[in-house]
Amino acid sequence: MYDPSVSSSIDLSIPSELGYERVVREAVASFAHRLGFATERIEDLKTAVSEACLNAIEHGNAQTPGLRVDVTCVWDGSGLTVCVQDQGLKPYSGHVTSCIEQRLRGDAPPRGLGLYLITQLVDACGFEPSPGGGNVLYMCMRRCPRA
């Protein structure tokens, strides 16, 4: 039987092509399920991971054929950290979209909701430059007992 108190990790690498984010989403969901995450938390994680991968593909890698998006999931015994790394053709500016009320009023650009969703769905997130170039979006989520 799997012991979720022990550290473990998975590494994934996908082509920078739309659609492959689904592969990462399902792999991360399976990993979180094995760790004992509640179904609701897994659904939040799936959405956040999909959005992060889409941003890496569309913005970081500019949908350039041949580039990769690398995803690392690390369980430390109490929380799951997911890092999504692009190859950084476009550096991240640090901007997180306006609040939802501004969007509803039409006071915010129509794109950019992905980062806002991520900030609402995980316990912590942020960007770091990758030592080898590119952007790394990290997302942290603590486990709640299964419902």
Short mmCIF file of C-alpha atoms in Angstrom, two decimals, residues 43-104:
data_model
loop_
_atom_site.label_atom_id
_atom_site.label_comp_id
_atom_site.label_asym_id
_atom_site.label_seq_id
_atom_site.Cartn_x
_atom_site.Cartn_y
_atom_site.Cartn_z
CA GLU A 43 -10.66 19.01 -9.50
CA ASP A 44 -9.19 22.37 -8.43
CA LEU A 45 -5.70 21.03 -9.06
CA LYS A 46 -6.66 19.73 -12.51
CA THR A 47 -7.95 23.17 -13.53
CA ALA A 48 -4.89 24.97 -12.14
CA VAL A 49 -2.46 22.57 -13.82
CA SER A 50 -4.28 22.84 -17.15
CA GLU A 51 -4.17 26.63 -17.02
CA ALA A 52 -0.48 26.63 -16.10
CA CYS A 53 0.39 24.30 -18.97
CA LEU A 54 -1.69 26.34 -21.43
CA ASN A 55 0.12 29.51 -20.34
CA ALA A 56 3.50 27.80 -20.75
CA ILE A 57 2.56 26.56 -24.23
CA GLU A 58 0.89 29.74 -25.49
CA HIS A 59 2.86 32.48 -23.77
CA GLY A 60 6.19 31.14 -22.49
CA ASN A 61 6.96 28.99 -25.52
CA ALA A 62 4.84 30.97 -28.00
CA GLN A 63 3.53 27.64 -29.39
CA THR A 64 6.90 27.03 -31.03
CA PRO A 65 7.23 23.50 -32.44
CA GLY A 66 10.04 21.52 -30.86
CA LEU A 67 9.94 23.30 -27.50
CA ARG A 68 8.89 21.43 -24.36
CA VAL A 69 6.95 22.10 -21.19
CA ASP A 70 8.34 20.27 -18.16
CA VAL A 71 6.19 19.51 -15.13
CA THR A 72 7.44 18.28 -11.77
CA CYS A 73 5.15 17.22 -8.92
CA VAL A 74 6.73 16.79 -5.50
CA TRP A 75 4.93 15.47 -2.43
CA ASP A 76 6.82 16.29 0.78
CA GLY A 77 4.54 14.43 3.18
CA SER A 78 2.17 17.33 3.83
CA GLY A 79 1.78 19.25 0.58
CA LEU A 80 2.05 18.88 -3.16
CA THR A 81 4.12 21.32 -5.21
CA VAL A 82 3.64 21.36 -8.97
CA CYS A 83 6.18 23.26 -11.07
CA VAL A 84 5.45 24.03 -14.73
CA GLN A 85 8.47 25.20 -16.71
CA ASP A 86 8.53 26.63 -20.21
CA GLN A 87 11.58 27.44 -22.29
CA GLY A 88 11.04 31.15 -21.97
CA LEU A 89 10.75 32.73 -25.38
CA LYS A 90 8.58 35.28 -23.58
CA PRO A 91 9.63 36.15 -20.02
CA TYR A 92 6.81 36.40 -17.50
CA SER A 93 6.02 39.99 -16.55
CA GLY A 94 4.71 39.28 -13.05
CA HIS A 95 1.19 40.52 -13.79
CA VAL A 96 -1.80 38.68 -12.34
CA THR A 97 -5.11 39.61 -13.87
CA SER A 98 -7.59 41.98 -12.28
CA CYS A 99 -10.23 40.74 -9.89
CA ILE A 100 -13.32 39.09 -11.31
CA GLU A 101 -15.53 42.10 -10.55
CA GLN A 102 -13.40 44.25 -12.88
CA ARG A 103 -13.75 41.62 -15.60
CA LEU A 104 -17.52 41.52 -15.23
#
